[in-house]
PDB file of C-alpha atoms in Angstrom:
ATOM      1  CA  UNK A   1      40.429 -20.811  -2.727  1.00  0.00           C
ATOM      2  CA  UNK A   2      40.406 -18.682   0.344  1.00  0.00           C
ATOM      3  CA  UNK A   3      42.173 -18.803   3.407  1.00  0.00           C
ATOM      4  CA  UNK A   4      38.751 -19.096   5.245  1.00  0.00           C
ATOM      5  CA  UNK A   5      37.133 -21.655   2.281  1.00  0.00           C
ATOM      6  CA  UNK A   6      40.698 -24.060   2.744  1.00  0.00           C
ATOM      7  CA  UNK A   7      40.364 -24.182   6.526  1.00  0.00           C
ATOM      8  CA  UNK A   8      36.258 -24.766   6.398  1.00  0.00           C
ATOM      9  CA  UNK A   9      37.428 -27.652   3.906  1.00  0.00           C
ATOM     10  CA  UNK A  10      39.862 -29.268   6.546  1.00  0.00           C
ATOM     11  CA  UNK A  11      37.518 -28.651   9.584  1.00  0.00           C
ATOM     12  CA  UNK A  12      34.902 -30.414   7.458  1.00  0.00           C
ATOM     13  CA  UNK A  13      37.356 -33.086   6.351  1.00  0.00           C
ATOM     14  CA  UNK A  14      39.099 -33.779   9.945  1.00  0.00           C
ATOM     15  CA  UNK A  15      35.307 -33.732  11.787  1.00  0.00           C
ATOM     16  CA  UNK A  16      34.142 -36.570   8.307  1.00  0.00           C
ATOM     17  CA  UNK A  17      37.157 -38.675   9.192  1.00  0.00           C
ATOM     18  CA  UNK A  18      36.786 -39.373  12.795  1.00  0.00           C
ATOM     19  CA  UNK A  19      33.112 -39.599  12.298  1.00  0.00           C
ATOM     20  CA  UNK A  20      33.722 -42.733   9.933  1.00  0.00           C
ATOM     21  CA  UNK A  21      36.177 -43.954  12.433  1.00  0.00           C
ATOM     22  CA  UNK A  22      34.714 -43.284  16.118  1.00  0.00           C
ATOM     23  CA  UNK A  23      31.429 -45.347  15.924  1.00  0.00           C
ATOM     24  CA  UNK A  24      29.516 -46.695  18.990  1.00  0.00           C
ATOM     25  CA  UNK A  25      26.406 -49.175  18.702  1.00  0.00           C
ATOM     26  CA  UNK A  26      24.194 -46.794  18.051  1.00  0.00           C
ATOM     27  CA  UNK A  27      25.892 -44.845  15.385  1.00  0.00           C
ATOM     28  CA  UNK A  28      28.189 -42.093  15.313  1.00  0.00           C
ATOM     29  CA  UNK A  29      29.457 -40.309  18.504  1.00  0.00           C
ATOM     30  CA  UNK A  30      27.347 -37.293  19.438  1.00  0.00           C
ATOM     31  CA  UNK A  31      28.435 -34.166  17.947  1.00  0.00           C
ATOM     32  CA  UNK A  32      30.156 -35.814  14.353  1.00  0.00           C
ATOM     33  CA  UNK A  33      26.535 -34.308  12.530  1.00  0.00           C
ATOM     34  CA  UNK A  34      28.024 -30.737  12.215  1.00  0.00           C
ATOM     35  CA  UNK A  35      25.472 -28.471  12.450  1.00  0.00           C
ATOM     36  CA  UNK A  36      25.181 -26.398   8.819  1.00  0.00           C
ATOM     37  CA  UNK A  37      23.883 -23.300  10.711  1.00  0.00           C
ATOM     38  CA  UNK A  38      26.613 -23.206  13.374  1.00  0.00           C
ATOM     39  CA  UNK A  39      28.399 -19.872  13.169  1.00  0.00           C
ATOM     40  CA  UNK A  40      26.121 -18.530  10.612  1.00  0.00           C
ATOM     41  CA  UNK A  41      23.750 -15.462  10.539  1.00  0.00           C
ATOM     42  CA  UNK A  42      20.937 -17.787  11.254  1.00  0.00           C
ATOM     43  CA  UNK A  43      18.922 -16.592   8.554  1.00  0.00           C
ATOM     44  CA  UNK A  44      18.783 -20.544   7.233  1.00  0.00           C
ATOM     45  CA  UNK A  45      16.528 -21.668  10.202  1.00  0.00           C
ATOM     46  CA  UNK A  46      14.109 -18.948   8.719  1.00  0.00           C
ATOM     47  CA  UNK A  47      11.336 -20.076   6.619  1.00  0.00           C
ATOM     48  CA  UNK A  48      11.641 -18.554   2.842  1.00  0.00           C
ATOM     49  CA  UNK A  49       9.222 -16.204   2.600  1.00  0.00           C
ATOM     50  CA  UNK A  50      11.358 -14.494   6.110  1.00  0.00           C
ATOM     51  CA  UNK A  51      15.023 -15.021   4.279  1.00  0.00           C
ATOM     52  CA  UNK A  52      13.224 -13.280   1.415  1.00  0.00           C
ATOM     53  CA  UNK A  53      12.130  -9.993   3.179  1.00  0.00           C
ATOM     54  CA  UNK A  54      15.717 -10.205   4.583  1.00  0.00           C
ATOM     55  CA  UNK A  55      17.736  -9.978   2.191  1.00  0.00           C
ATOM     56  CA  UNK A  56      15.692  -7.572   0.203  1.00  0.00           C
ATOM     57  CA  UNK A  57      15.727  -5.920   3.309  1.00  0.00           C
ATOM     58  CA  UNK A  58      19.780  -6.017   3.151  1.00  0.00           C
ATOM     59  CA  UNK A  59      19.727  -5.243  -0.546  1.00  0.00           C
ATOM     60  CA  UNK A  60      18.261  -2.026  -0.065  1.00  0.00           C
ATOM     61  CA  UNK A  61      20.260  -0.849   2.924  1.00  0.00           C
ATOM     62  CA  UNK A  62      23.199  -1.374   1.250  1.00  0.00           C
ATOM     63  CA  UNK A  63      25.195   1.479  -0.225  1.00  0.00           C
ATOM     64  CA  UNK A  64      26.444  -0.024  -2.555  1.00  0.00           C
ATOM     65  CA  UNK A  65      27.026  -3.749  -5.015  1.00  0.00           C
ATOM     66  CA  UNK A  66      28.303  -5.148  -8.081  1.00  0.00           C
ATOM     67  CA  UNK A  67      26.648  -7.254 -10.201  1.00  0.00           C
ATOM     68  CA  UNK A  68      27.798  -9.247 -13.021  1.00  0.00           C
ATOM     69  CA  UNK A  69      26.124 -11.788 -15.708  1.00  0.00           C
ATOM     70  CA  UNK A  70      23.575 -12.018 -18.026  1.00  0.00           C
ATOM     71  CA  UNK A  71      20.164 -11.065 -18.053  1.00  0.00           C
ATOM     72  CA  UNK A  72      17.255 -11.721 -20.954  1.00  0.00           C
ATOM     73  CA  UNK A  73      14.247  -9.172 -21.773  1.00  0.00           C
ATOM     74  CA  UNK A  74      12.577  -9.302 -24.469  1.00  0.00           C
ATOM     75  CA  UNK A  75      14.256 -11.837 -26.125  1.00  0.00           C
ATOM     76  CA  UNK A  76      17.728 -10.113 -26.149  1.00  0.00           C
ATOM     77  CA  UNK A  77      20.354 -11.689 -24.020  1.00  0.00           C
ATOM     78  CA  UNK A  78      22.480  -8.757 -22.136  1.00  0.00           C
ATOM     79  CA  UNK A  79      25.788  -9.402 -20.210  1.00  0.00           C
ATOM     80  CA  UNK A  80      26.444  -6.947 -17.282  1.00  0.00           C
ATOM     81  CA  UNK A  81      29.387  -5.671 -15.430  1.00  0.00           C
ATOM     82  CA  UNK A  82      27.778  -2.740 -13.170  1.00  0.00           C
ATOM     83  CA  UNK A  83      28.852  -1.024 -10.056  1.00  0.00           C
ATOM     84  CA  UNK A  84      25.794   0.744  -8.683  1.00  0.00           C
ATOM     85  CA  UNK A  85      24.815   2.640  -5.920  1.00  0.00           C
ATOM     86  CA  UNK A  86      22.077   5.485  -4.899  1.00  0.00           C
ATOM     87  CA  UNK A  87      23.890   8.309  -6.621  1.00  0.00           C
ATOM     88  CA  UNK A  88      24.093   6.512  -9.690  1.00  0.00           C
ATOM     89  CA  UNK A  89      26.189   3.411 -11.437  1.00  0.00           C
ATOM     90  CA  UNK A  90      29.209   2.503 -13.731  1.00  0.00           C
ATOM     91  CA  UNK A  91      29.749  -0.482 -15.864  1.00  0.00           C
ATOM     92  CA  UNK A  92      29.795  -2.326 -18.979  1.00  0.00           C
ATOM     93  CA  UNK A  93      27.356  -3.621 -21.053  1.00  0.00           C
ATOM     94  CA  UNK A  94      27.275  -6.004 -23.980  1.00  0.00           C
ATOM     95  CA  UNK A  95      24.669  -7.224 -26.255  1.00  0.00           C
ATOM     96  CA  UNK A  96      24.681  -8.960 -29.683  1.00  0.00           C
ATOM     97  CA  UNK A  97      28.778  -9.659 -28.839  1.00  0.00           C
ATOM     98  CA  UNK A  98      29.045  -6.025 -28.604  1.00  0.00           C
ATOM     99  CA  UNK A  99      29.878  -4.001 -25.835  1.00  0.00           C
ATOM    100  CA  UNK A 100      29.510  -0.200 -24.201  1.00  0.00           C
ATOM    101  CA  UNK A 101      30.008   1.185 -21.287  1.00  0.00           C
ATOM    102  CA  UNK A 102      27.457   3.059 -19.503  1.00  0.00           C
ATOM    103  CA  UNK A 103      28.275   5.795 -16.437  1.00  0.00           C
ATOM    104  CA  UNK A 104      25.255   7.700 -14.819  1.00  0.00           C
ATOM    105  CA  UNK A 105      26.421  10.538 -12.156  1.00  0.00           C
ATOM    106  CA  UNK A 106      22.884  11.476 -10.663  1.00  0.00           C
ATOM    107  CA  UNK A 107      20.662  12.076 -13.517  1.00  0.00           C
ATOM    108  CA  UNK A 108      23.503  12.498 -16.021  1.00  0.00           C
ATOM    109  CA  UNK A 109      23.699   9.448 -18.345  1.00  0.00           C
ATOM    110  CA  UNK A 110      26.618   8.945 -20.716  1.00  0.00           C
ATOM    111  CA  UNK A 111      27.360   5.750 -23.201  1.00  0.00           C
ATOM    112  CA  UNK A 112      30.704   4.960 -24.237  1.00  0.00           C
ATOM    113  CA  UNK A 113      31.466   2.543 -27.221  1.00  0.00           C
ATOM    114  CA  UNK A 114      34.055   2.005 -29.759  1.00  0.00           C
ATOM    115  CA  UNK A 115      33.071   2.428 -33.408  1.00  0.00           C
ATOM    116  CA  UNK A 116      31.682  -1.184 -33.913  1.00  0.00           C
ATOM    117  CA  UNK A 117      28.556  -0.229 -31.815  1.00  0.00           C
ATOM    118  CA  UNK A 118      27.543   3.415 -33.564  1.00  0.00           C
ATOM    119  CA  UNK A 119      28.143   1.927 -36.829  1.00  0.00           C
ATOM    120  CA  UNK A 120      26.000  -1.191 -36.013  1.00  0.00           C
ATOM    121  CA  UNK A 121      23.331   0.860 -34.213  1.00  0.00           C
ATOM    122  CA  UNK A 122      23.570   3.894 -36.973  1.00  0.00           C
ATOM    123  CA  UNK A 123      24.133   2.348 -40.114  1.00  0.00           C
ATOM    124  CA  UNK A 124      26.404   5.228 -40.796  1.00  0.00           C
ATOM    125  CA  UNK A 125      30.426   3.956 -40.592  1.00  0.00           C
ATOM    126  CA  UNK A 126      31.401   7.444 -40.387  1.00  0.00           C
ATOM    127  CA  UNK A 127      29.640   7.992 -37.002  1.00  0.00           C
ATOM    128  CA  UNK A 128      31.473   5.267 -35.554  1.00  0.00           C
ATOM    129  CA  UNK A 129      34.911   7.808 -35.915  1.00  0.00           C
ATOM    130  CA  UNK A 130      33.668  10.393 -34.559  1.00  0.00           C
ATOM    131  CA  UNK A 131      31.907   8.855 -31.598  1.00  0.00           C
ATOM    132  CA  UNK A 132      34.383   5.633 -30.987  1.00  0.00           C
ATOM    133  CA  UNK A 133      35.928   5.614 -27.352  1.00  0.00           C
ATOM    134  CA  UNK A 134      33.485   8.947 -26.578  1.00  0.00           C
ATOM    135  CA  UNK A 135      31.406   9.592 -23.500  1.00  0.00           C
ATOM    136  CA  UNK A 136      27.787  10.553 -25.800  1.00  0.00           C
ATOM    137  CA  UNK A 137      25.509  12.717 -22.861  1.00  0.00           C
ATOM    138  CA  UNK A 138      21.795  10.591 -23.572  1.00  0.00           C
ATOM    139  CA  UNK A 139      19.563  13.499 -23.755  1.00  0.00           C
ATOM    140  CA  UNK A 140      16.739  12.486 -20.637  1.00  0.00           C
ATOM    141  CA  UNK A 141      13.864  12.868 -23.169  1.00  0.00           C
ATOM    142  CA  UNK A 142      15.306  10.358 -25.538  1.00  0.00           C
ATOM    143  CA  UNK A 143      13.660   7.088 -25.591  1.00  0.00           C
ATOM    144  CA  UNK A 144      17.356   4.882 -24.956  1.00  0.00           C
ATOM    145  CA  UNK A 145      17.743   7.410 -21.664  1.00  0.00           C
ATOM    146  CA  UNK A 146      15.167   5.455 -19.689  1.00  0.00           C
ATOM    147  CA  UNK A 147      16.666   2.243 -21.369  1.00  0.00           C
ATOM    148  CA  UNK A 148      19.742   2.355 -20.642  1.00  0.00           C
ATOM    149  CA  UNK A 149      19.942   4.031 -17.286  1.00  0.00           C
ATOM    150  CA  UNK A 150      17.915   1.603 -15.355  1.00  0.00           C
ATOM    151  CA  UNK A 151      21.242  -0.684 -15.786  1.00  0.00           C
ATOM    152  CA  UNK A 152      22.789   2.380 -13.534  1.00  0.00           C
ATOM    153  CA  UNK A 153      19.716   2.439 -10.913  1.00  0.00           C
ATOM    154  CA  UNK A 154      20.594   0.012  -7.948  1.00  0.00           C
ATOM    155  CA  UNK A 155      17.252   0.430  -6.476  1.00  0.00           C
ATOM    156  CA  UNK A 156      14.811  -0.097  -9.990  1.00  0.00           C
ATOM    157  CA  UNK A 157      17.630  -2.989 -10.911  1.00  0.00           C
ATOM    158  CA  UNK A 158      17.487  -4.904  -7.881  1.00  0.00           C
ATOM    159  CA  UNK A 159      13.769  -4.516  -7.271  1.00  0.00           C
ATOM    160  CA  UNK A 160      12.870  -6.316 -10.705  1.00  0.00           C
ATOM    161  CA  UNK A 161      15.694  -8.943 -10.442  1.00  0.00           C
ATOM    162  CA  UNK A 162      15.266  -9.931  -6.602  1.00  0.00           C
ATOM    163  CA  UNK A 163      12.003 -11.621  -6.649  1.00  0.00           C
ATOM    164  CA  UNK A 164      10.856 -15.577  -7.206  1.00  0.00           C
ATOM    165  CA  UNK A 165       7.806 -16.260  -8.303  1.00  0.00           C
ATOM    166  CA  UNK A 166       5.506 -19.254  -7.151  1.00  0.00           C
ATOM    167  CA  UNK A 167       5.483 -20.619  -3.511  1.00  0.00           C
ATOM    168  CA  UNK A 168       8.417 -20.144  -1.791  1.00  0.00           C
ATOM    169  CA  UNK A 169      10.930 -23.282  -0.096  1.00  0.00           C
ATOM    170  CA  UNK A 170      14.324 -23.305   0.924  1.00  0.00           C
ATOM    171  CA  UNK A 171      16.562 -25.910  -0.743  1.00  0.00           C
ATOM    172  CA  UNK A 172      19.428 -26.458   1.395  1.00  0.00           C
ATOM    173  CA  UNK A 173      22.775 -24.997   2.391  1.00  0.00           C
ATOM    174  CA  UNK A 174      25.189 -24.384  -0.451  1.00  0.00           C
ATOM    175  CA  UNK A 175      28.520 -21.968  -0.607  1.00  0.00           C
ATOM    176  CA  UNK A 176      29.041 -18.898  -3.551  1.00  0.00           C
ATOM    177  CA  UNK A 177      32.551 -17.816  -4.032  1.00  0.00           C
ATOM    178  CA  UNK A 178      33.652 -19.577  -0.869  1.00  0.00           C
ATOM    179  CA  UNK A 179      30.790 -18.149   1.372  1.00  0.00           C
ATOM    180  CA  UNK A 180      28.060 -19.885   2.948  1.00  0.00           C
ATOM    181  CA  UNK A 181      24.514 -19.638   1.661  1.00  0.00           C
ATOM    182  CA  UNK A 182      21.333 -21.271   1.942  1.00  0.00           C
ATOM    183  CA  UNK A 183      18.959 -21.325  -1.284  1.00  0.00           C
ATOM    184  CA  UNK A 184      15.437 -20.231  -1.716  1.00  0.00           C
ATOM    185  CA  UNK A 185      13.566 -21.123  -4.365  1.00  0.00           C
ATOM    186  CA  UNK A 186      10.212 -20.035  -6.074  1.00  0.00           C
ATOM    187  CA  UNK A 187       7.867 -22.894  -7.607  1.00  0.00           C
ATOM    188  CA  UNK A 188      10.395 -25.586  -7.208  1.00  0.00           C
ATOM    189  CA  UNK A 189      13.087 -23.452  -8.607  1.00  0.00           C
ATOM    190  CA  UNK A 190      10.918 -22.750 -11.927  1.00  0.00           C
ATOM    191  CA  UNK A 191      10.223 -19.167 -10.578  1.00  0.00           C
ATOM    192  CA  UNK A 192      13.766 -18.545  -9.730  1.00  0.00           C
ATOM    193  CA  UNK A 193      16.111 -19.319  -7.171  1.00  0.00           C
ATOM    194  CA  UNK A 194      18.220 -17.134  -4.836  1.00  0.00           C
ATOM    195  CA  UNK A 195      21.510 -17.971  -2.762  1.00  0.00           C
ATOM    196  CA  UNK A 196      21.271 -15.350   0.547  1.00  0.00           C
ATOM    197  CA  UNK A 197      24.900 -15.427   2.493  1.00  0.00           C
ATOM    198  CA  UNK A 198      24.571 -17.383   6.071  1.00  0.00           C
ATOM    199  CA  UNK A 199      27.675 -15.093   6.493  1.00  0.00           C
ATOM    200  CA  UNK A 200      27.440 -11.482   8.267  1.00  0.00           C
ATOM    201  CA  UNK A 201      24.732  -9.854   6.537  1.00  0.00           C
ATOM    202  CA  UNK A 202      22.202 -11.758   4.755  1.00  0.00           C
ATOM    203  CA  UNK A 203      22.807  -9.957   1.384  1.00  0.00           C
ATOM    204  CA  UNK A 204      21.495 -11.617  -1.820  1.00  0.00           C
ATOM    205  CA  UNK A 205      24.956 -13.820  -3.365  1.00  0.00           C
ATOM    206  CA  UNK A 206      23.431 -15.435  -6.364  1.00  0.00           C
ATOM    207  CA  UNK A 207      20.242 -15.311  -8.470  1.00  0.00           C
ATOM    208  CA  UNK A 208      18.891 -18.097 -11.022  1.00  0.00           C
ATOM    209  CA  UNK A 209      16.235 -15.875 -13.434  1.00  0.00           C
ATOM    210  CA  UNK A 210      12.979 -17.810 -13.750  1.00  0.00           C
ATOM    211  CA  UNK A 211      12.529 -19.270 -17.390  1.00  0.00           C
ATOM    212  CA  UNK A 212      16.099 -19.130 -17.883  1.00  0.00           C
ATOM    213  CA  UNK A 213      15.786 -15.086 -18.223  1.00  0.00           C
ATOM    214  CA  UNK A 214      19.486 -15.000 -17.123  1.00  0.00           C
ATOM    215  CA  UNK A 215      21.453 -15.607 -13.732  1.00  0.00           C
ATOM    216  CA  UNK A 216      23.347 -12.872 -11.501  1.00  0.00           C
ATOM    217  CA  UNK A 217      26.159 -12.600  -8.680  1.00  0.00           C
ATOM    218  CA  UNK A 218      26.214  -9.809  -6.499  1.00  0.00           C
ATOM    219  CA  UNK A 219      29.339  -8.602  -4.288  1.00  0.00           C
ATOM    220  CA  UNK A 220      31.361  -5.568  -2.836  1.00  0.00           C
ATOM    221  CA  UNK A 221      27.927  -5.100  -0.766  1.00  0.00           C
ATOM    222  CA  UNK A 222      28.338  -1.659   1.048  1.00  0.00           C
ATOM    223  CA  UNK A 223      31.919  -1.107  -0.957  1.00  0.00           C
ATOM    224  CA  UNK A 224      32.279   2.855  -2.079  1.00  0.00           C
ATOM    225  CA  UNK A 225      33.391   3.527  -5.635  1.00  0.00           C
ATOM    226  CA  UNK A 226      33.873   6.630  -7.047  1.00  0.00           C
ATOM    227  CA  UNK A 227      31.846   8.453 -10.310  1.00  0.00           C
ATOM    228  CA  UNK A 228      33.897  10.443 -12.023  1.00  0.00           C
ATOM    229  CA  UNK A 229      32.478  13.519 -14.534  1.00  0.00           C
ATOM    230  CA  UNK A 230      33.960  12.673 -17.429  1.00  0.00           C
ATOM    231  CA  UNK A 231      36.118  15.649 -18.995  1.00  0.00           C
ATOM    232  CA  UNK A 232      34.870  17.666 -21.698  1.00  0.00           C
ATOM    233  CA  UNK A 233      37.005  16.551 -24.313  1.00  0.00           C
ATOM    234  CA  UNK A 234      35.780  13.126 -23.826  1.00  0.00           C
ATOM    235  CA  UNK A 235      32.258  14.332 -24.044  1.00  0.00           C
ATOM    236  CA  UNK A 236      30.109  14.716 -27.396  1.00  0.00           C
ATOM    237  CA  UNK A 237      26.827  15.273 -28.157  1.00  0.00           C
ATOM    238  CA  UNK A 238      25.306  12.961 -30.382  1.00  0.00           C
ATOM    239  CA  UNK A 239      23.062  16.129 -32.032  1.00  0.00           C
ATOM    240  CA  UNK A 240      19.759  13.876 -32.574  1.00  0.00           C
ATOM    241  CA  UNK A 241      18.302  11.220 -31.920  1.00  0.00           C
ATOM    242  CA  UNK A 242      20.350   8.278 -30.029  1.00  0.00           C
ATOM    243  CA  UNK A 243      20.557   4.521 -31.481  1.00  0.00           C
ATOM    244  CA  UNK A 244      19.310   2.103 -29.191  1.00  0.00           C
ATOM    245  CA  UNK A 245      21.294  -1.124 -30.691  1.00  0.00           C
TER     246      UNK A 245
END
């Protein structure tokens, strides 16, 4: 726990015990209801549909973010690792208990697996020892190029992930990795829910897929990382058409 999450805990805990000990005849002494928005960005006395336009707002403006969990399309459960911001994205990738990492440096895409993965999505074993622990450059007319690098494009990912669907509602303050949040919810939470931070700026902390289609955290908002060209003798070309396992 955090130095600021352990003293929020004691504050919380000191203010709870006096409150249950200082009581006058009609109830508990003025100021022992702590107010959840105190301190905060305010963005929880907002109505949704305003906290949503914020922090998609926020989302966008942001250099940069990581995201990390799992997300389900088209019936195929992916778990994601990805650093991403406008100039492109780095990360790792796994599907079907197998993984690959993926690093796009402006419209450069490259995939990096071990053996298990070209042999799985090739069906030939002696691909995977050639390729295994390669950067492969995804040619930008194959069909895996547009597949696989919109898990590198921070705008096109967080555009399709940051929306609920139904009527919008708030649903009360809750805390994500020791930071404040309140929760928005579409259709009841049925359409998705969405933990924005009460903390600084109202980025997006926490998403809950509708239809159980998966459920993301997002941090290092507006954190640099650097993309690195990997060298050529890390670098093959695959020489025809790329496996899309």
């Amino acid at each position: 726990m955090t130095a600021i999450a352990l003293g929020r805990t004691r504050r919380t805990s000191l203010v709870s015990a006096v409150c249950a000990l200082v009581v006058t005849g009609t109830g508990l002494l003025a100021g022992c209801s702590e107010d959840p928005d105190g301190g905060t960005n305010g963005v929880g006395k907002l109505p949704a549909d305003k906290i949503q336009s914020k922090t998609r707002a926020a989302a966008e403006s942001a250099e940069a973010v990581r995201l990390a969990g799992t997300v389900v399309t088209n019936g195929r459960t992916y778990t994601l690792d990805m650093r991403l911001k406008s100039g492109g994205g780095s990360g790792t990738v796994t599907s079907k208990g197998v993984a690959f990492g993926l690093l796009r440096i402006g419209e450069q895409l490259y995939l990096k697996a071990g053996a298990e993965f070209w042999n799985h999505a090739d069906g030939n074993t002696s691909a995977g020892g050639t390729l295994d622990g390669k950067y492969v450059k995804v040619p930008q007319g194959d069909p895996s190029y547009k597949k696989f690098s919109g898990f590198t494009d921070k705008d096109v990912l967080l555009d399709g992930l940051l929306t609920l669907h139904g009527a919008l509602a708030t649903d009360g303050h809750h805390e994500q990795a020791g930071t404040r949040t309140i929760r928005i919810t579409g259709d009841q939470g049925s359409g998705g829910t969405l933990d924005v931070s009460l903390e600084g700026t109202p980025y997006p902390l926490r998403l809950q897929r509708a239809g159980g289609a998966g459920t993301l955290t997002f941090s290092s908002w507006g954190k640099d990382f650097p993309l690195t060209q990997p060298k050529k003798d890390e670098t093959v070309d695959y020489g025809k058409k790329l496996p899309t396992s």
